[in-house]
Amino acid sequence: RPGAPGAAAPRAFDVGPARDALGRLLPRHAAQFTLVPDPAAGADRFTVSGSAGAITVRASTGATLLTGVGWYLQHVAGADIGWPGDSIGMLPARLPAVPAPVTRSALVPHRYALNDTDDGYSGAYRTFEQHQRQIDLLALHGINEVFVQAGAEYPYYRALQGFGYSATELREWIPGPGHQSWWLLQNLSGFGGPVSERLVRERAELGGRIAEQLRGLGMTPVLPGFFGTVPPGFAARNAGARTVAQGDWAGFDRPDWLDPTSPVFGKLAAAYYAEQRAVFGDSAMYRMSPLHEGGTAGTVDVKAAAGAVQKALHAAHPGAMWAVLGWQDSPKAELLAGVDTSKLLILDGLSDRYNRLDRETRWGGAPYAMGTIYNFGGHTTIGANTSVWIERFGPWRAKTDSALKGIAYLPEATGTNPAAFDLFTDLAWEPGTIDQRTWFADFAARRYGRPDKEAAAAWEELRKGPYSTSSGLWSESQDSLFTARPGLAAVGAAYWSPKSMRYPADGVRRALDHLLKVDPKLRGSSAYRFDLVDTARQALANHSRVLLPKIKAAYEAKDLTRFRELTAEWADGERRLDGVTGSDPNFLLGDWLAAARSWGADEAEQDRYEYDARSILSVWGRRSTSEGGFLHDYANREWNGLIAELYAPRWAAYFETLEESLVRRAAPREIDWHAYEEDWARRTTRHPSGADGPSGDPHTLATGIASALKSWEGSSR
């Protein structure tokens, strides 16, 4: 406690990184803010005050200074810097005064962000500037702990060369960057590679810069820890080592697990942490999930193994926190029994998915963070169980025996759902219970720069529909049938996602109509453009679930004329979908592919990384993974280019077989869909990208979709 006898004096910090971030976030208005370091204020507290054009923010860390700026923008200036889209162009030249000084303190010490899969599904080939933007946004919204995956292969690559492996062997064992998330989770190896020495080095340098950027703002870079993942043949090359084969994960052979209680484990862990420290520096939190999704303990004593993993961590980083994902049946009681749980944080991935959850009983009082995974695989679908967040966070925290110590922002991919990001992170900073209806009304006003009745009506429809889905079975909304592998009985694109609508579709239709009527003066922001495109896309995607059963009925009735009418409507929907997503930079396949190719030194390496990036969107992995593991289309998303080059032709090929069968009165010919999708993943065709990538007027294209939907609804029979 500051001021207590014998307590260390609060350390001053450099506000330079926060000022730099403010300049990036608000280039026209940054000079109107005075950022005052106040380390004596206590952890995670900011105060905002000031007159017009002269706003003062005092806080205990650089990141919390930015959180104070974010609070001011949201509650005083009425502007939004979302993820993605912003309305800062609507800010007046002179910022408004703060009516009275406001102080806020975080309600929980841990505000964690980024799923283990985020790098794979959000873009493993991003630049430092893109990661920097992500950090700025996380700080603006009160996050203080951020998972850093870029370059995570480096300490394995370096350390294992001292344990009997050549550099070439290790580069073949390490997957391409797009699939490394699951290698770190001990699910697979090798796919999408081999990686080059240069790539390993440059990704490590990138990861080190990301970690340093976080430290500069007083945030914690959460680094991958070592819990025993090793290449094949480790025990044969290292006397005294004991390894446990981990079996199969979705059609992949999992890497072996080195028994943490064996003497070699401590030596390899020490080498790993030393190599990691050399590039990434030290941290206070490390991410590890042993036995994730079906891992096998064999004869290993899990309690003793967990203790050995934590011992090795603390030998390298005394007192460091171990962050473990709460998912399926992990972490198990045996693991928790073997560690000092005061130095452990469970990131609960199921807080808003199921009912009747008692985390204190389940995890024996171990500290946990309430988490949400409202997005699987980077799906572009909108929605989240926001009412569940609000209903649970306060009461769970207020329990007399509560072990709730944080929030964990864990969508499998970020940057797809600005409303959900804003609301979930607000939980940790709002002193009273959030009123969902009021929150969304306020969000609508700041999202486009000022109140607008049509914007308010649009977001009220979205609030009542996709943002008020219930818990019990799912945490994400349904995906689109336009992106599904063709079949008349298709009920979803991703096997592991909802099979039906989770809210009434007509609300999204009405939201689109309202957004189209927003005051023309408010339509120039990137926030409005993104929301309009996203809502038009979602309204059209929902229509796919109405249209496909009609196509099925026409086919089964052998009504060729009706079948052709309906499949033409389907094709028109896909054409419109590709067009509207092409008008916003956040929906371009070209950027995803260009990023992957930018990391290759020659054409062969560029092609290899492009396959890594394409495959995760389509086949995901090899045939056994795509088919036996049901991972094809797991990362489906409605993107310009992806629709026109994969999804639409795939459906067209399927409908052609059905039409042939009606004409010839024979069974339709079968198509090897994996081969079809693998062919697409192997292509190197170019697509619009960069500043010149978007084309078309979003409002015109969205208006066309609204008109088409009305026409189709009116002519349905």
Tab-separated table of N, CA and C in Angstrom, residues 55-168:
chain	number	residue	atom	x	y	z
A	55	ILE	N	-7.702	18.999	-21.893
A	55	ILE	CA	-8.129	17.847	-21.098
A	55	ILE	C	-6.914	17.253	-20.390
A	56	THR	N	-7.065	16.982	-19.112
A	56	THR	CA	-5.989	16.396	-18.328
A	56	THR	C	-6.386	14.991	-17.896
A	57	VAL	N	-5.477	14.058	-18.107
A	57	VAL	CA	-5.683	12.687	-17.646
A	57	VAL	C	-4.517	12.316	-16.751
A	58	ARG	N	-4.829	11.902	-15.537
A	58	ARG	CA	-3.824	11.424	-14.588
A	58	ARG	C	-4.050	9.929	-14.396
A	59	ALA	N	-2.968	9.148	-14.335
A	59	ALA	CA	-3.132	7.707	-14.167
A	59	ALA	C	-1.850	7.060	-13.698
A	60	SER	N	-2.001	5.812	-13.293
A	60	SER	CA	-0.900	5.091	-12.661
A	60	SER	C	-0.007	4.335	-13.635
A	61	THR	N	-0.422	4.195	-14.889
A	61	THR	CA	0.419	3.581	-15.917
A	61	THR	C	0.129	4.273	-17.248
A	62	GLY	N	1.005	4.047	-18.204
A	62	GLY	CA	0.776	4.612	-19.524
A	62	GLY	C	-0.489	4.078	-20.148
A	63	ALA	N	-0.723	2.767	-20.007
A	63	ALA	CA	-1.934	2.179	-20.575
A	63	ALA	C	-3.184	2.747	-19.920
A	64	THR	N	-3.132	2.968	-18.607
A	64	THR	CA	-4.302	3.496	-17.910
A	64	THR	C	-4.547	4.955	-18.283
A	65	LEU	N	-3.495	5.693	-18.617
A	65	LEU	CA	-3.693	7.034	-19.170
A	65	LEU	C	-4.541	6.947	-20.440
A	66	LEU	N	-4.227	5.983	-21.287
A	66	LEU	CA	-4.997	5.817	-22.523
A	66	LEU	C	-6.419	5.344	-22.223
A	67	THR	N	-6.587	4.530	-21.179
A	67	THR	CA	-7.932	4.118	-20.779
A	67	THR	C	-8.751	5.337	-20.362
A	68	GLY	N	-8.089	6.283	-19.689
A	68	GLY	CA	-8.771	7.522	-19.327
A	68	GLY	C	-9.177	8.323	-20.551
A	69	VAL	N	-8.306	8.363	-21.551
A	69	VAL	CA	-8.647	9.028	-22.808
A	69	VAL	C	-9.843	8.332	-23.449
A	70	GLY	N	-9.828	6.992	-23.417
A	70	GLY	CA	-10.943	6.239	-23.974
A	70	GLY	C	-12.235	6.532	-23.263
A	71	TRP	N	-12.186	6.653	-21.922
A	71	TRP	CA	-13.388	6.989	-21.158
A	71	TRP	C	-13.900	8.379	-21.569
A	72	TYR	N	-12.995	9.330	-21.712
A	72	TYR	CA	-13.388	10.682	-22.119
A	72	TYR	C	-14.065	10.670	-23.488
A	73	LEU	N	-13.478	9.973	-24.433
A	73	LEU	CA	-14.069	9.917	-25.773
A	73	LEU	C	-15.467	9.317	-25.726
A	74	GLN	N	-15.619	8.283	-24.933
A	74	GLN	CA	-16.889	7.575	-24.867
A	74	GLN	C	-17.959	8.365	-24.134
A	75	HIS	N	-17.609	8.983	-23.010
A	75	HIS	CA	-18.619	9.574	-22.130
A	75	HIS	C	-18.742	11.091	-22.231
A	76	VAL	N	-17.729	11.756	-22.766
A	76	VAL	CA	-17.782	13.216	-22.850
A	76	VAL	C	-17.803	13.693	-24.302
A	77	ALA	N	-16.829	13.252	-25.069
A	77	ALA	CA	-16.723	13.726	-26.454
A	77	ALA	C	-17.710	13.040	-27.395
A	78	GLY	N	-18.206	11.854	-27.003
A	78	GLY	CA	-19.167	11.156	-27.833
A	78	GLY	C	-18.587	10.664	-29.144
A	79	ALA	N	-17.392	10.066	-29.078
A	79	ALA	CA	-16.744	9.525	-30.267
A	79	ALA	C	-16.288	8.104	-29.975
A	80	ASP	N	-16.107	7.316	-31.025
A	80	ASP	CA	-15.728	5.921	-30.856
A	80	ASP	C	-14.503	5.596	-31.702
A	81	ILE	N	-13.534	4.956	-31.064
A	81	ILE	CA	-12.429	4.355	-31.809
A	81	ILE	C	-12.602	2.863	-31.620
A	82	GLY	N	-13.225	2.238	-32.602
A	82	GLY	CA	-13.604	0.839	-32.465
A	82	GLY	C	-12.620	-0.102	-33.101
A	83	TRP	N	-12.965	-1.378	-33.023
A	83	TRP	CA	-12.108	-2.418	-33.554
A	83	TRP	C	-12.940	-3.308	-34.457
A	84	PRO	N	-13.189	-2.872	-35.733
A	84	PRO	CA	-12.639	-1.704	-36.442
A	84	PRO	C	-13.651	-0.556	-36.534
A	85	GLY	N	-13.219	0.506	-37.221
A	85	GLY	CA	-14.062	1.661	-37.496
A	85	GLY	C	-14.005	2.707	-36.404
A	86	ASP	N	-14.024	3.991	-36.788
A	86	ASP	CA	-14.034	5.065	-35.801
A	86	ASP	C	-14.840	6.246	-36.316
A	87	SER	N	-15.176	7.137	-35.382
A	87	SER	CA	-15.932	8.346	-35.722
A	87	SER	C	-15.178	9.601	-35.321
A	88	ILE	N	-13.851	9.528	-35.220
A	88	ILE	CA	-13.093	10.680	-34.727
A	88	ILE	C	-13.133	11.852	-35.702
A	89	GLY	N	-13.488	11.588	-36.951
A	89	GLY	CA	-13.628	12.687	-37.900
A	89	GLY	C	-14.776	13.615	-37.556
A	90	MET	N	-15.677	13.161	-36.674
A	90	MET	CA	-16.815	13.978	-36.253
A	90	MET	C	-16.504	14.832	-35.024
A	91	LEU	N	-15.315	14.656	-34.442
A	91	LEU	CA	-14.968	15.452	-33.267
A	91	LEU	C	-14.829	16.925	-33.638
A	92	PRO	N	-15.268	17.832	-32.768
A	92	PRO	CA	-15.070	19.261	-33.048
A	92	PRO	C	-13.594	19.616	-32.963
A	93	ALA	N	-13.214	20.705	-33.587
A	93	ALA	CA	-11.816	21.125	-33.559
A	93	ALA	C	-11.337	21.317	-32.132
A	94	ARG	N	-12.217	21.846	-31.282
A	94	ARG	CA	-11.884	22.061	-29.867
A	94	ARG	C	-12.682	21.067	-29.038
A	95	LEU	N	-11.982	20.213	-28.324
A	95	LEU	CA	-12.648	19.163	-27.562
A	95	LEU	C	-13.459	19.742	-26.409
A	96	PRO	N	-14.596	19.120	-26.081
A	96	PRO	CA	-15.447	19.643	-25.008
A	96	PRO	C	-14.851	19.448	-23.619
A	97	ALA	N	-15.263	20.313	-22.702
A	97	ALA	CA	-14.785	20.257	-21.322
A	97	ALA	C	-15.384	19.065	-20.586
A	98	VAL	N	-14.697	18.664	-19.535
A	98	VAL	CA	-15.218	17.635	-18.643
A	98	VAL	C	-16.049	18.362	-17.579
A	99	PRO	N	-17.350	18.096	-17.479
A	99	PRO	CA	-18.204	18.838	-16.542
A	99	PRO	C	-17.677	18.843	-15.108
A	100	ALA	N	-17.171	17.705	-14.651
A	100	ALA	CA	-16.583	17.595	-13.314
A	100	ALA	C	-15.569	16.465	-13.349
A	101	PRO	N	-14.488	16.585	-12.578
A	101	PRO	CA	-13.475	15.526	-12.603
A	101	PRO	C	-14.080	14.153	-12.308
A	102	VAL	N	-13.607	13.164	-13.031
A	102	VAL	CA	-14.109	11.796	-12.875
A	102	VAL	C	-12.934	10.860	-12.634
A	103	THR	N	-13.068	10.021	-11.629
A	103	THR	CA	-12.055	9.018	-11.329
A	103	THR	C	-12.659	7.627	-11.468
A	104	ARG	N	-11.939	6.757	-12.114
A	104	ARG	CA	-12.366	5.367	-12.249
A	104	ARG	C	-11.206	4.452	-11.873
A	105	SER	N	-11.556	3.366	-11.212
A	105	SER	CA	-10.577	2.332	-10.883
A	105	SER	C	-11.070	1.013	-11.450
A	106	ALA	N	-10.139	0.196	-11.909
A	106	ALA	CA	-10.521	-1.112	-12.436
A	106	ALA	C	-11.109	-1.963	-11.323
A	107	LEU	N	-12.157	-2.693	-11.645
A	107	LEU	CA	-12.832	-3.533	-10.663
A	107	LEU	C	-12.095	-4.849	-10.432
A	108	VAL	N	-11.240	-5.224	-11.376
A	108	VAL	CA	-10.486	-6.479	-11.278
A	108	VAL	C	-9.044	-6.220	-11.720
A	109	PRO	N	-8.084	-6.903	-11.124
A	109	PRO	CA	-6.679	-6.635	-11.468
A	109	PRO	C	-6.243	-7.183	-12.818
A	110	HIS	N	-6.891	-8.252	-13.278
A	110	HIS	CA	-6.485	-8.882	-14.529
A	110	HIS	C	-7.482	-8.557	-15.631
A	111	ARG	N	-6.992	-7.886	-16.685
A	111	ARG	CA	-7.822	-7.637	-17.880
A	111	ARG	C	-7.030	-8.167	-19.068
A	112	TYR	N	-7.273	-9.424	-19.345
A	112	TYR	CA	-6.456	-10.208	-20.286
A	112	TYR	C	-7.080	-10.179	-21.674
A	113	ALA	N	-6.227	-10.197	-22.690
A	113	ALA	CA	-6.740	-10.229	-24.059
A	113	ALA	C	-5.924	-11.178	-24.928
A	114	LEU	N	-6.611	-11.787	-25.832
A	114	LEU	CA	-6.169	-12.580	-26.982
A	114	LEU	C	-6.153	-14.080	-26.694
A	115	ASN	N	-6.973	-14.754	-27.479
A	115	ASN	CA	-7.028	-16.206	-27.488
A	115	ASN	C	-5.725	-16.761	-28.061
A	116	ASP	N	-5.414	-17.982	-27.704
A	116	ASP	CA	-4.245	-18.651	-28.282
A	116	ASP	C	-4.355	-18.745	-29.799
A	117	THR	N	-5.580	-18.727	-30.328
A	117	THR	CA	-5.795	-18.869	-31.761
A	117	THR	C	-5.832	-17.545	-32.507
A	118	ASP	N	-5.730	-16.431	-31.802
A	118	ASP	CA	-5.928	-15.130	-32.456
A	118	ASP	C	-4.935	-14.886	-33.581
A	119	ASP	N	-3.693	-15.266	-33.370
A	119	ASP	CA	-2.702	-15.024	-34.415
A	119	ASP	C	-3.062	-15.781	-35.689
A	120	GLY	N	-3.498	-17.034	-35.540
A	120	GLY	CA	-3.848	-17.827	-36.702
A	120	GLY	C	-5.075	-17.317	-37.430
A	121	TYR	N	-6.110	-16.938	-36.692
A	121	TYR	CA	-7.376	-16.559	-37.315
A	121	TYR	C	-7.509	-15.060	-37.594
A	122	SER	N	-6.701	-14.235	-36.936
A	122	SER	CA	-6.751	-12.797	-37.215
A	122	SER	C	-5.673	-12.362	-38.199
A	123	GLY	N	-4.648	-13.203	-38.349
A	123	GLY	CA	-3.602	-12.882	-39.322
A	123	GLY	C	-2.214	-13.040	-38.747
A	124	ALA	N	-1.594	-14.170	-39.050
A	124	ALA	CA	-0.260	-14.456	-38.514
A	124	ALA	C	0.835	-13.681	-39.230
A	125	TYR	N	0.489	-13.019	-40.328
A	125	TYR	CA	1.501	-12.335	-41.139
A	125	TYR	C	1.385	-10.812	-41.047
A	126	ARG	N	0.830	-10.339	-39.953
A	126	ARG	CA	0.660	-8.895	-39.786
A	126	ARG	C	1.986	-8.187	-39.533
A	127	THR	N	1.978	-6.882	-39.791
A	127	THR	CA	3.156	-6.045	-39.570
A	127	THR	C	3.207	-5.559	-38.134
A	128	PHE	N	4.349	-4.998	-37.751
A	128	PHE	CA	4.452	-4.407	-36.418
A	128	PHE	C	3.436	-3.287	-36.252
A	129	GLU	N	3.238	-2.483	-37.278
A	129	GLU	CA	2.291	-1.366	-37.186
A	129	GLU	C	0.876	-1.870	-36.917
A	130	GLN	N	0.520	-3.005	-37.484
A	130	GLN	CA	-0.809	-3.569	-37.221
A	130	GLN	C	-0.916	-4.074	-35.789
A	131	HIS	N	0.137	-4.699	-35.286
A	131	HIS	CA	0.136	-5.125	-33.882
A	131	HIS	C	0.132	-3.915	-32.952
A	132	GLN	N	0.837	-2.888	-33.334
A	132	GLN	CA	0.880	-1.672	-32.533
A	132	GLN	C	-0.512	-1.045	-32.431
A	133	ARG	N	-1.233	-1.021	-33.532
A	133	ARG	CA	-2.604	-0.516	-33.519
A	133	ARG	C	-3.474	-1.341	-32.570
A	134	GLN	N	-3.291	-2.637	-32.595
A	134	GLN	CA	-4.041	-3.518	-31.702
A	134	GLN	C	-3.740	-3.185	-30.245
A	135	ILE	N	-2.467	-2.987	-29.923
A	135	ILE	CA	-2.089	-2.645	-28.551
A	135	ILE	C	-2.708	-1.316	-28.134
A	136	ASP	N	-2.661	-0.322	-29.030
A	136	ASP	CA	-3.258	0.982	-28.726
A	136	ASP	C	-4.731	0.823	-28.378
A	137	LEU	N	-5.445	0.012	-29.153
A	137	LEU	CA	-6.875	-0.178	-28.918
A	137	LEU	C	-7.126	-0.920	-27.615
A	138	LEU	N	-6.307	-1.911	-27.324
A	138	LEU	CA	-6.467	-2.655	-26.076
A	138	LEU	C	-6.240	-1.745	-24.872
A	139	ALA	N	-5.221	-0.899	-24.938
A	139	ALA	CA	-4.970	0.043	-23.844
A	139	ALA	C	-6.115	1.029	-23.704
A	140	LEU	N	-6.614	1.526	-24.821
A	140	LEU	CA	-7.727	2.477	-24.818
A	140	LEU	C	-8.951	1.890	-24.119
A	141	HIS	N	-9.074	0.571	-24.143
A	141	HIS	CA	-10.233	-0.110	-23.560
A	141	HIS	C	-9.896	-0.830	-22.253
A	142	GLY	N	-8.779	-0.477	-21.633
A	142	GLY	CA	-8.530	-0.923	-20.269
A	142	GLY	C	-7.875	-2.268	-20.089
A	143	ILE	N	-7.380	-2.868	-21.162
A	143	ILE	CA	-6.701	-4.166	-21.052
A	143	ILE	C	-5.284	-3.951	-20.517
A	144	ASN	N	-4.802	-4.876	-19.681
A	144	ASN	CA	-3.441	-4.725	-19.150
A	144	ASN	C	-2.553	-5.945	-19.324
A	145	GLU	N	-3.101	-7.048	-19.852
A	145	GLU	CA	-2.313	-8.257	-20.087
A	145	GLU	C	-2.639	-8.772	-21.498
A	146	VAL	N	-1.608	-8.939	-22.322
A	146	VAL	CA	-1.833	-9.265	-23.735
A	146	VAL	C	-0.932	-10.425	-24.155
A	147	PHE	N	-1.537	-11.450	-24.728
A	147	PHE	CA	-0.777	-12.605	-25.208
A	147	PHE	C	0.038	-12.223	-26.434
A	148	VAL	N	1.311	-12.607	-26.424
A	148	VAL	CA	2.222	-12.325	-27.534
A	148	VAL	C	2.646	-13.649	-28.150
A	149	GLN	N	2.154	-13.926	-29.355
A	149	GLN	CA	2.491	-15.192	-29.998
A	149	GLN	C	3.540	-15.047	-31.085
A	150	ALA	N	3.595	-13.900	-31.742
A	150	ALA	CA	4.543	-13.730	-32.850
A	150	ALA	C	5.960	-14.083	-32.403
A	151	GLY	N	6.603	-14.965	-33.124
A	151	GLY	CA	7.966	-15.356	-32.797
A	151	GLY	C	8.083	-16.431	-31.743
A	152	ALA	N	6.952	-17.057	-31.368
A	152	ALA	CA	6.981	-18.044	-30.289
A	152	ALA	C	7.796	-19.281	-30.639
A	153	GLU	N	8.060	-19.490	-31.940
A	153	GLU	CA	8.850	-20.649	-32.334
A	153	GLU	C	10.330	-20.489	-32.006
A	154	TYR	N	10.776	-19.237	-31.832
A	154	TYR	CA	12.204	-18.959	-31.697
A	154	TYR	C	12.872	-19.692	-30.520
A	155	PRO	N	12.345	-19.616	-29.297
A	155	PRO	CA	13.046	-20.304	-28.203
A	155	PRO	C	13.071	-21.823	-28.369
A	156	TYR	N	12.042	-22.405	-28.972
A	156	TYR	CA	12.078	-23.839	-29.275
A	156	TYR	C	13.200	-24.129	-30.276
A	157	TYR	N	13.223	-23.326	-31.318
A	157	TYR	CA	14.195	-23.522	-32.398
A	157	TYR	C	15.629	-23.442	-31.882
A	158	ARG	N	15.884	-22.460	-31.057
A	158	ARG	CA	17.242	-22.273	-30.541
A	158	ARG	C	17.595	-23.314	-29.470
A	159	ALA	N	16.694	-23.523	-28.516
A	159	ALA	CA	17.013	-24.405	-27.397
A	159	ALA	C	17.169	-25.856	-27.828
A	160	LEU	N	16.298	-26.333	-28.703
A	160	LEU	CA	16.322	-27.743	-29.085
A	160	LEU	C	17.539	-28.124	-29.917
A	161	GLN	N	18.228	-27.143	-30.482
A	161	GLN	CA	19.472	-27.455	-31.191
A	161	GLN	C	20.551	-27.940	-30.231
A	162	GLY	N	20.365	-27.675	-28.942
A	162	GLY	CA	21.286	-28.181	-27.931
A	162	GLY	C	20.865	-29.517	-27.356
A	163	PHE	N	19.786	-30.094	-27.918
A	163	PHE	CA	19.280	-31.367	-27.405
A	163	PHE	C	19.130	-32.399	-28.528
A	164	GLY	N	20.055	-32.322	-29.505
A	164	GLY	CA	20.146	-33.376	-30.492
A	164	GLY	C	19.433	-33.154	-31.805
A	165	TYR	N	18.969	-31.938	-32.072
A	165	TYR	CA	18.231	-31.679	-33.311
A	165	TYR	C	18.971	-30.666	-34.180
A	166	SER	N	18.929	-30.898	-35.467
A	166	SER	CA	19.536	-29.946	-36.394
A	166	SER	C	18.562	-28.816	-36.686
A	167	ALA	N	19.103	-27.715	-37.172
A	167	ALA	CA	18.261	-26.573	-37.531
A	167	ALA	C	17.263	-26.961	-38.612
A	168	THR	N	17.701	-27.773	-39.561
A	168	THR	CA	16.814	-28.193	-40.656
A	168	THR	C	15.653	-29.029	-40.131
